[in-house]
Structures are given as C-alpha cells and as structure tokens.
Amino acid sequence: MTSASSGTAGSLWEATAVGEAAWPTLRGDRRADVAVVGGGYTGCAAALALAGAGTRVALVEAKTIGWGASGRTGGQVIPGLKFDPDELEAMFGPELGPRFVATVAGTGDEVFGLIDKHGITCDATRRGWLQPAVSPRAVEVVKQRCAQWARRGAPVSLVDRARMAELIGSDLYFGGWEDRRAGHVQPLSFNRGLAAAAQRAGAEIYVDSPATSLERQDGRWRLTTPAGSVTADTVLIGTNGYTDGLWPGLARTVVPMMSFQAATVPLPPALGRAILPGGHCASDTRRLLWYFRRDAAGRLLMGGRAPYREDLGPADAGLVRAAVDRLYPQLREVPFEFHWSGRVAMTRDHLPHLHQLAPGVWAALGYNGRGVGMAPLLGRLLAELVLGAKPADIPFPVTAMRPIPGYPFTRLVARALVRYYRLRDSIEHA
Ligand SMILES: Cc1cc2nc3c(=O)[nH]c(=O)nc-3n(C[C@H](O)[C@H](O)[C@H](O)COP(=O)(O)OP(=O)(O)OC[C@H]3O[C@@H](n4cnc5c(N)ncnc54)[C@H](O)[C@@H]3O)c2cc1C
C-alpha cells in the first residue's frame, strides 16, 4: 500500500495525474501587478482570471502545484454549501441572499466551464452527486433540501430507498436525493491544468517558493521568498488549511481538521459492476460523513474524518476500511492500494470567507470541505475585486478578518467534537 500522509507524493492522485510541469523556483526580484500566494485552486483560478484580463501576475507556492488540499481531495464537485438555500437566503437577506444562493449553486458550471474552456484533461465526469440518508429522520431533512433546490429550478430529485440501493450498490441507506449539477474530477490534474492555463495566459508560476514575509514598501507590497521577492500593487492569499503566519491572525480564522482517504485496487468487473453504476459521487448524511466514488480505473475511493495528526499512516486506515466493509461487504478481501490525508479548513460560521486584510491585500479561505467548487469560484471573485469590482458588486460578502477568540481552546473543542460525533454516529448508525 502506498501512503502519503504529509504530502501528495504517493497518493492515488499523484500516481495518476497528468500535466506535471517543471515550474521554476522564484530567484531574484520580480515586479508584478498582483502577487498570489498558494498554488491550489484558489490561487491558480485567481491567477488565471487575472492573467486572462491582461494583468501581470506572479504566483508563489511553498511546495508544488496542488501540494495542499487541492491535490488531495475526493475531487467531488458539489454545488451549494452545507447550509440549505432557504437558510442562506435568510442569513444574507433579500438583496444579497438570492444572488449568493445562485452563485454557490453555480460551482459545477464554474468548474466544468473552466475545464471545457481551457481544455483541461482531468477525468472530468458530470453524472451527479448522491446524498444518501443514514436514518429515516435524515430522509426528512434531505426531502426539504431537495425541495428547496427544486423550487429554484435545479436538476435534482428525491431517490427512494430501493433506487438508492441500486445507485449506490448497497442497501445500507434509507433513500436520499440526487443533484445532477455535480460531478467529479481527478483533482491534481485539474489543479495542474488551471496552473498551466494561467501560465499560458501570461502568469508567472513559482514552486518551492514559500512567502516568508509581506511588507509595505514605497506604496507597494513586497513578498519575500528564500531566494527572491515579488513587489506588487496587490496580494491575494489562497492558503486555506495550510495558512501559516504570513499574515498575522489569518491562520486563526480557520480550524484545520484532517480528512483521510483510501483507494482500493481497480475492482474486477464482477465486483465493481454494481457499485455506483451511474458514475455518481456520494457523501452521506452522517455528522462525520463518509464520502466515496470510483476513479477512472474503477478503484473505489472512501474518505472520512480522521484524528488530527500530520503523520497519519496505514494504522489510521481502519476507519475507512470499516466504512468500506460496512457499505460493500463483498469488498472485504479487496486491498487498499493507496491512502493519503490532508487538511480541511473549517470556520466558526461554517461559511467560506473572503476578506480584505488591508488596502491591496485580499484572502479567500475556509471552504469547510466544499472547496473543489467554491475555491475556483472565490479565486475568480478575488480577481474581479482586483480588476475593479466593488465588494457590493460581487455576490459574496467581503468581511473583515476575525481571528477566533481563545483559538487553542477552539481547536481542542473542535477535535473533541469530532470524537463525540464519531461516537454518536456509531451509536445511531451501527
Ligand atoms: C482529504 C480531503 C478531501 C477533500 N474532499 C473534497 C471534496 O471531495 N469536495 C470538495 O468540494 N472539497 C473537498 N476537500 C476540500 C478542498 O480540497 C479544499 O477546500 C480546496 O482544495 C482548497 O483549495 P485552496 O486552493 O484554497 O487551498 P489548498 O489547495 O490547500 O492550497 C493552499 C496552498 O498554499 C500553499 N501555501 C501555504 N502557505 C504558503 C506560503 N506562505 N507561501 C506560499 N505558499 C503557501 C500550500 O503549500 C498549499 O499548496 C477535501 C479536502 C481534503 C484535505
């Protein structure tokens, strides 16, 4: 079994991605209109939109393109956020609310539109997402969710228990709903494709170039890396769960949690035929959800929340092994070929955040596990702000950064909650 606990090297995505390129390291002093920090979806989508509009962009990534969560995700492109659309409209009011909901509803179009427009090869598949319900009570919750999206014209439908058993290939669930706006991608290939498209549009992309300081100098921002610097009018920060101390306090606006995934060997047709036969991806209604899908070679991928440690290894695969064995007992003897993990950035209000940190410094982060769609979207909105849009023009609130008070305590509470939720899930859905 190949492992990738603290990097993407050795993950399924690293082993199967296309589009690897010899990006240079930043050496010497560069001048740009915009400096972007972070080579995940947020940073690369922002760089692409800006370079496409004729802006001089230099992106610095501490490790390699896709090294963070974007190269490790489940690759599930799920429109919307974890709140239901009625809740979001109530939160944001009659003016911003409907525009906000329409925007987050469009993340599937955003991602698959970028893939089409830039010809990105990334096993893109748009056959929908299933949210199977783990209890009769959860069926009632998803009925409301589905009805709210249907009222807004989304291509969604309720799925009864028998049909869900066929679509998942397991009779574990009580029914659920299907969202046909969704799909999945090879996430590292998608990330590399965004970076390559940004470079073709004129952006400079630098790897192994951690930004170690950011200072105001002669009316501009100077971003320093170990071997160089970028001086720019504007700086965009897209570092999500891997945010460090570059901008004081920003790391304390998100609580990083670990998500762990494993992939089986490609399933032989006799075993694989009945498992997700419609090509859906899925994540269920547990408090600590199981998320699963097939890859292009027919492997089954299973992911879930793991203890917070950077050195997660084979011994930690037990939780996802138990999920696979429970859902698909016929796969008990099928070994895992890969496992890996990464940081998901949670926020206190469970919403992604777009901040203006200072005049000319912006950040987007805190995707709460929905970043495959949301991060490219917020990357584009960051670019629109740089290109002259006013915060009120964009369909997403621009807020001041608010570090979480009592941060170390919050992290401890969040991790204790994970243990509590795991216990509740195991009691209620034994
Ligand atoms: C295991 C896992 C499974 C997931 N599954 C899904 C899923 O199926 N669907 C979904 O919607 N979401 C999923 N997510 C969440 C999603 O992957 C993220 O929200 C999204 O990728 C965040 O993108 P980003 O570009 O903002 O951050 P990242 O991709 O994390 O990129 C941030 C980058 O910033 C770099 N960086 C940090 N500090 C500096 C610095 N000082 N200088 C230079 N570079 C720096 C890091 O090296 C990193 O590469 C998952 C996450 C994980 C970890």
XYZ file of C-alpha atoms and ligand atoms in Angstrom:
483
model
C 0.000 0.000 0.000
C 1.321 3.408 -0.942
C 0.953 6.196 1.550
C 1.011 9.958 1.515
C 0.394 11.319 4.908
C 2.080 14.653 4.787
C 2.339 15.198 1.046
C 0.590 14.232 -2.133
C 3.577 12.111 -3.214
C 2.352 8.539 -3.150
C -1.355 9.400 -3.210
C -3.637 7.965 -5.876
C -3.796 11.420 -7.451
C -0.025 11.816 -7.564
C 0.291 8.365 -9.150
C -2.314 9.015 -11.860
C -2.249 12.775 -12.525
C -1.280 14.278 -15.853
C 0.122 17.712 -16.555
C 3.201 17.712 -14.353
C 5.416 20.619 -15.382
C 8.869 21.853 -14.421
C 7.761 25.064 -12.712
C 10.721 27.227 -11.673
C 11.623 28.451 -8.195
C 11.482 32.204 -7.673
C 15.001 33.622 -7.848
C 15.768 37.313 -7.797
C 13.437 40.281 -7.556
C 10.308 40.382 -9.708
C 7.746 43.124 -10.278
C 4.070 42.256 -10.904
C 0.668 43.914 -10.665
C -0.595 41.087 -8.454
C 1.265 38.539 -6.324
C -0.692 35.375 -5.473
C 0.245 33.162 -2.509
C -0.737 29.473 -2.780
C -0.855 27.149 -5.769
C -4.152 25.377 -5.037
C -7.486 26.036 -6.741
C -7.974 29.459 -5.112
C -4.590 30.815 -6.146
C -4.481 29.217 -9.605
C -8.055 30.256 -10.507
C -7.324 33.827 -9.388
C -4.063 33.886 -11.375
C -5.840 32.509 -14.446
C -8.643 35.089 -14.334
C -6.188 37.949 -13.771
C -3.687 36.911 -16.430
C -6.580 36.375 -18.859
C -7.555 40.010 -18.262
C -4.042 41.201 -19.099
C -2.780 41.658 -15.522
C 0.849 40.816 -14.696
C 0.638 38.030 -12.106
C 3.291 36.129 -10.156
C 2.106 33.131 -8.092
C 4.305 31.643 -5.373
C 3.669 28.176 -3.975
C 5.611 26.884 -0.964
C 5.852 23.292 -2.255
C 4.424 22.140 -5.602
C 1.248 22.929 -7.538
C -1.560 21.001 -5.827
C 0.524 20.084 -2.769
C -2.211 21.345 -0.408
C -5.797 20.128 -0.159
C -6.469 20.701 -3.872
C -4.156 17.842 -4.863
C -5.557 15.509 -2.185
C -9.337 15.974 -2.260
C -12.043 13.497 -3.100
C -12.486 15.571 -6.272
C -16.246 15.789 -5.708
C -17.688 18.955 -7.260
C -20.822 19.536 -5.189
C -22.820 22.732 -5.789
C -24.031 24.717 -2.808
C -22.791 24.817 0.752
C -23.672 22.717 3.753
C -26.483 25.155 4.592
C -29.732 24.779 2.661
C -30.652 27.564 0.224
C -33.557 28.901 2.346
C -31.181 29.187 5.329
C -28.611 31.027 3.199
C -31.203 33.484 1.916
C -32.383 34.140 5.464
C -28.765 34.689 6.585
C -27.889 37.140 3.816
C -31.203 38.951 3.366
C -33.386 39.765 0.381
C -30.764 41.589 -1.696
C -27.572 39.510 -1.328
C -29.306 36.259 -0.300
C -30.731 35.169 -3.705
C -27.575 36.302 -5.552
C -25.429 34.400 -3.051
C -27.503 31.229 -3.449
C -27.448 31.462 -7.268
C -23.658 31.860 -7.128
C -22.935 28.920 -4.842
C -25.426 26.865 -6.878
C -23.239 27.501 -9.929
C -19.966 25.935 -8.756
C -20.498 22.901 -11.016
C -20.823 25.190 -14.040
C -17.779 27.141 -12.828
C -15.529 24.072 -12.584
C -16.738 22.198 -15.662
C -16.785 25.505 -17.584
C -13.095 26.109 -16.732
C -12.262 22.545 -17.774
C -14.025 22.969 -21.150
C -12.730 26.447 -21.834
C -9.093 25.618 -21.116
C -9.137 22.027 -22.390
C -8.034 20.611 -19.010
C -7.535 16.831 -19.039
C -8.678 15.624 -15.614
C -11.127 12.693 -16.000
C -13.985 15.193 -15.628
C -17.286 13.368 -15.148
C -20.586 15.156 -14.581
C -23.056 12.428 -13.646
C -24.321 13.837 -10.396
C -23.917 13.563 -6.633
C -25.944 11.387 -4.295
C -26.580 12.274 -0.683
C -27.839 9.034 0.856
C -29.650 9.313 4.196
C -28.443 7.263 7.155
C -31.788 7.270 9.015
C -35.494 7.886 8.413
C -35.047 11.249 10.164
C -32.279 12.187 7.721
C -34.638 11.329 4.841
C -36.983 14.083 6.067
C -34.080 16.570 6.164
C -32.934 15.790 2.624
C -36.531 15.968 1.344
C -36.590 19.624 2.420
C -33.141 20.245 0.908
C -34.139 18.709 -2.403
C -37.467 20.596 -2.475
C -35.698 23.913 -1.829
C -33.296 23.376 -4.738
C -36.108 22.098 -6.994
C -38.066 25.320 -6.310
C -35.038 27.205 -7.650
C -35.056 25.143 -10.848
C -32.067 22.901 -10.037
C -31.964 19.444 -11.719
C -32.434 17.455 -8.502
C -34.672 14.583 -7.456
C -35.609 12.568 -4.443
C -34.396 8.987 -4.546
C -36.359 6.300 -2.744
C -34.788 3.527 -0.734
C -34.886 0.883 -3.469
C -33.478 3.171 -6.151
C -30.744 4.447 -3.790
C -29.724 0.826 -3.176
C -29.323 0.394 -6.957
C -27.428 3.663 -7.473
C -25.046 3.101 -4.534
C -24.838 -0.676 -4.866
C -25.662 -1.173 -1.185
C -28.881 -1.326 0.815
C -27.394 0.492 3.819
C -29.302 3.745 3.240
C -32.921 4.819 3.673
C -33.172 6.891 0.482
C -31.844 10.368 -0.256
C -31.517 12.797 -3.143
C -29.616 13.252 -6.366
C -28.090 16.516 -7.623
C -27.288 16.329 -11.343
C -25.353 19.635 -11.333
C -22.491 17.789 -9.620
C -19.653 15.578 -10.805
C -16.049 14.672 -10.105
C -12.540 15.305 -11.356
C -9.003 13.980 -10.946
C -8.209 16.808 -8.562
C -4.447 17.109 -9.036
C -4.775 17.043 -12.841
C -7.435 19.762 -12.542
C -5.131 21.879 -10.334
C -2.168 21.452 -12.680
C -4.424 22.268 -15.641
C -5.508 25.535 -14.002
C -1.864 26.453 -13.329
C -0.855 25.630 -16.914
C -3.767 27.684 -18.297
C -2.741 30.607 -16.070
C 0.826 30.308 -17.321
C -0.322 30.211 -20.963
C -2.292 33.385 -20.262
C 0.909 35.038 -19.038
C 1.080 34.339 -15.276
C 4.452 33.504 -13.743
C 4.209 30.375 -11.573
C 6.889 29.592 -8.978
C 7.152 26.474 -6.811
C 9.344 25.659 -3.792
C 8.931 29.364 -3.030
C 7.306 29.889 0.372
C 6.374 33.509 1.036
C 8.100 34.231 4.315
C 7.272 37.903 4.768
C 4.949 40.533 3.372
C 5.783 44.188 3.899
C 4.558 47.549 2.699
C 7.367 49.348 0.822
C 7.115 52.607 -1.159
C 3.340 52.265 -1.604
C 3.552 48.632 -2.815
C 3.645 45.185 -1.205
C 6.888 43.222 -1.120
C 6.554 39.456 -0.762
C 9.798 37.715 0.123
C 10.735 34.079 -0.516
C 14.024 32.355 0.431
C 15.626 33.133 -2.953
C 13.704 36.124 -4.256
C 10.884 38.606 -3.922
C 7.833 39.922 -5.764
C 6.849 43.568 -5.485
C 3.204 44.094 -6.417
C 0.329 46.546 -6.005
C -1.969 43.785 -4.786
C -1.523 40.472 -2.959
C -4.034 37.600 -2.928
C -3.705 34.882 -0.304
C -5.207 31.437 -1.045
C -3.659 29.162 1.563
C -6.778 27.664 3.224
C -5.946 24.861 5.730
C -2.204 25.393 5.163
C -2.271 29.078 6.155
C 0.858 29.991 8.112
C 1.986 33.154 9.887
C 2.495 35.241 6.711
C -0.444 37.500 7.585
C -0.718 37.725 11.378
C -4.002 36.302 12.640
C -5.197 34.762 9.361
C -4.354 31.199 10.449
C -6.564 31.741 13.491
C -9.661 32.299 11.326
C -9.789 28.612 10.328
C -9.656 25.359 12.264
C -7.791 22.723 10.230
C -9.203 19.192 10.543
C -7.818 16.037 8.947
C -9.594 14.109 6.226
C -8.307 10.659 5.302
C -8.864 8.752 2.073
C -8.057 5.312 0.772
C -8.427 3.763 -2.673
C -8.770 0.070 -3.423
C -7.063 -1.643 -6.317
C -9.161 -1.372 -9.523
C -12.238 -3.500 -8.881
C -12.651 -6.545 -11.082
C -15.828 -6.140 -13.213
C -17.660 -8.905 -11.354
C -17.270 -6.990 -8.083
C -17.390 -3.444 -9.427
C -20.376 -3.608 -11.778
C -22.984 -2.949 -9.091
C -21.043 -0.215 -7.235
C -22.055 3.321 -8.232
C -23.091 2.051 -11.704
C -24.328 5.507 -12.758
C -20.919 7.155 -12.203
C -22.175 9.282 -9.268
C -20.060 10.526 -6.433
C -21.602 10.359 -2.969
C -21.366 11.655 0.557
C -23.827 10.602 3.202
C -25.674 12.444 5.972
C -23.557 11.257 8.925
C -22.256 14.001 11.207
C -18.765 12.832 10.156
C -19.709 11.914 6.657
C -18.385 9.097 4.515
C -17.565 10.302 1.000
C -16.977 7.858 -1.809
C -16.726 7.435 -5.575
C -14.955 5.409 -8.252
C -11.916 6.670 -10.188
C -11.258 6.365 -13.919
C -9.600 2.954 -13.446
C -12.509 1.577 -11.406
C -10.991 1.847 -7.934
C -13.320 2.596 -5.044
C -12.276 5.641 -3.008
C -13.550 6.123 0.527
C -12.887 9.144 2.715
C -13.772 10.354 6.164
C -12.663 12.486 9.087
C -9.502 11.313 10.892
C -7.701 12.236 14.125
C -5.707 15.478 13.882
C -2.147 14.342 13.184
C 0.154 15.137 10.281
C 1.709 11.667 10.438
C -1.421 9.646 9.696
C -0.358 6.294 8.277
C -1.535 2.766 7.437
C -2.654 2.197 11.030
C -5.201 5.011 10.574
C -6.854 3.382 7.556
C -9.077 1.359 9.919
C -11.888 3.914 9.934
C -12.238 3.971 6.143
C -11.697 0.192 5.932
C -14.618 -0.247 8.342
C -16.757 2.078 6.190
C -15.954 0.126 3.006
C -16.606 -3.232 4.678
C -19.908 -1.994 6.079
C -21.136 -0.470 2.825
C -19.767 -3.116 0.479
C -19.148 -6.364 2.423
C -18.258 -8.048 -0.886
C -15.053 -5.924 -0.931
C -13.736 -7.212 2.409
C -10.878 -9.059 0.752
C -10.064 -6.249 -1.705
C -6.939 -4.428 -0.510
C -6.315 -0.704 -0.415
C -3.675 0.372 -2.899
C -3.292 3.984 -1.741
C -4.094 6.089 1.263
C -3.418 9.732 1.998
C -4.727 12.630 4.041
C -4.899 16.396 4.154
C -6.245 19.419 5.995
C -9.804 20.654 5.590
C -10.272 24.251 6.817
C -13.364 24.773 8.947
C -14.710 28.180 10.016
C -16.732 29.105 13.052
C -19.797 30.097 10.990
C -19.343 27.109 8.613
C -19.113 29.508 5.643
C -16.149 30.242 3.357
C -14.627 33.683 3.934
C -13.469 36.387 1.580
C -11.506 39.057 3.432
C -9.935 42.373 2.678
C -6.945 42.276 5.047
C -5.537 45.724 4.194
C -5.731 48.039 1.182
C -4.463 45.812 -1.654
C -4.382 42.556 0.335
C -7.180 40.008 -0.019
C -7.708 36.419 1.094
C -10.244 33.646 0.453
C -10.325 30.555 2.646
C -12.391 28.320 4.931
C -14.195 26.075 2.462
C -15.458 23.618 5.105
C -14.930 20.635 2.803
C -16.651 22.146 -0.237
C -13.592 23.705 -1.879
C -13.436 21.851 -5.192
C -16.273 24.033 -6.426
C -16.000 27.007 -4.070
C -12.241 27.670 -4.259
C -12.117 28.239 -8.059
C -15.212 30.413 -7.681
C -13.733 32.560 -4.898
C -10.428 32.700 -6.804
C -12.328 34.270 -9.704
C -14.181 36.668 -7.379
C -10.837 37.755 -5.859
C -9.680 38.533 -9.401
C -12.846 40.568 -10.061
C -12.174 42.636 -6.920
C -8.631 43.312 -8.104
C -9.919 44.268 -11.546
C -12.129 46.953 -10.035
C -15.365 45.359 -8.795
C -16.641 46.886 -5.560
C -17.352 44.444 -2.728
C -21.067 45.264 -3.124
C -20.901 44.267 -6.816
C -19.880 40.681 -6.174
C -22.381 38.056 -5.000
C -20.362 37.092 -1.919
C -19.819 39.041 1.311
C -16.413 40.633 1.815
C -15.769 40.631 5.545
C -13.105 41.797 7.958
C -10.819 39.072 9.266
C -11.903 37.886 12.709
C -9.407 35.575 14.408
C -11.288 33.081 16.571
C -11.032 34.148 20.236
C -9.451 31.526 22.508
C -8.074 29.770 19.423
C -6.113 26.897 21.042
C -9.208 26.130 23.110
C -11.417 26.193 19.981
C -9.108 23.698 18.273
C -9.311 21.399 21.269
C -13.113 21.717 21.383
C -13.368 21.053 17.632
C -11.298 17.905 17.972
C -13.278 16.754 20.988
C -16.449 17.332 18.941
C -15.088 15.050 16.213
C -14.703 12.265 18.790
C -18.191 12.955 20.146
C -19.761 12.979 16.655
C -17.987 9.735 15.813
C -19.474 8.143 18.914
C -22.980 9.475 18.115
C -22.703 8.268 14.515
C -21.565 4.829 15.619
C -24.416 4.521 18.138
C -27.139 5.850 15.825
C -25.984 4.150 12.635
C -24.416 0.973 13.987
C -8.621 14.720 2.022
C -9.515 15.869 1.547
C -10.659 15.568 0.809
C -11.462 16.619 0.340
N -12.540 16.301 -0.479
C -13.261 17.300 -1.011
C -14.282 17.007 -1.969
O -14.469 15.858 -2.396
N -15.045 18.048 -2.439
C -14.820 19.336 -2.038
O -15.529 20.241 -2.501
N -13.819 19.654 -1.174
C -13.029 18.683 -0.679
N -11.982 18.993 0.148
C -11.686 20.420 0.413
C -10.923 21.062 -0.776
O -9.935 20.179 -1.228
C -10.292 22.394 -0.367
O -11.280 23.225 0.180
C -9.644 23.143 -1.531
O -8.784 22.296 -2.253
C -8.900 24.375 -1.019
O -8.169 24.957 -2.091
P -7.163 26.157 -1.801
O -6.510 26.468 -3.077
O -7.881 27.257 -1.114
O -6.113 25.573 -0.744
P -5.010 24.434 -0.903
O -5.281 23.545 -2.043
O -4.827 23.791 0.439
O -3.699 25.237 -1.296
C -3.045 26.097 -0.408
C -1.585 26.134 -0.829
O -0.958 27.249 -0.190
C 0.391 26.914 -0.002
N 0.953 27.830 0.982
C 0.634 27.957 2.296
N 1.368 28.935 2.860
C 2.151 29.452 1.880
C 3.141 30.466 1.846
N 3.462 31.179 2.941
N 3.775 30.732 0.670
C 3.472 30.031 -0.448
N 2.543 29.041 -0.467
C 1.894 28.756 0.689
C 0.365 25.466 0.418
O 1.607 24.827 0.185
C -0.780 24.908 -0.435
O -0.303 24.249 -1.595
C -11.148 17.977 0.645
C -10.001 18.249 1.395
C -9.179 17.220 1.832
C -7.946 17.557 2.606
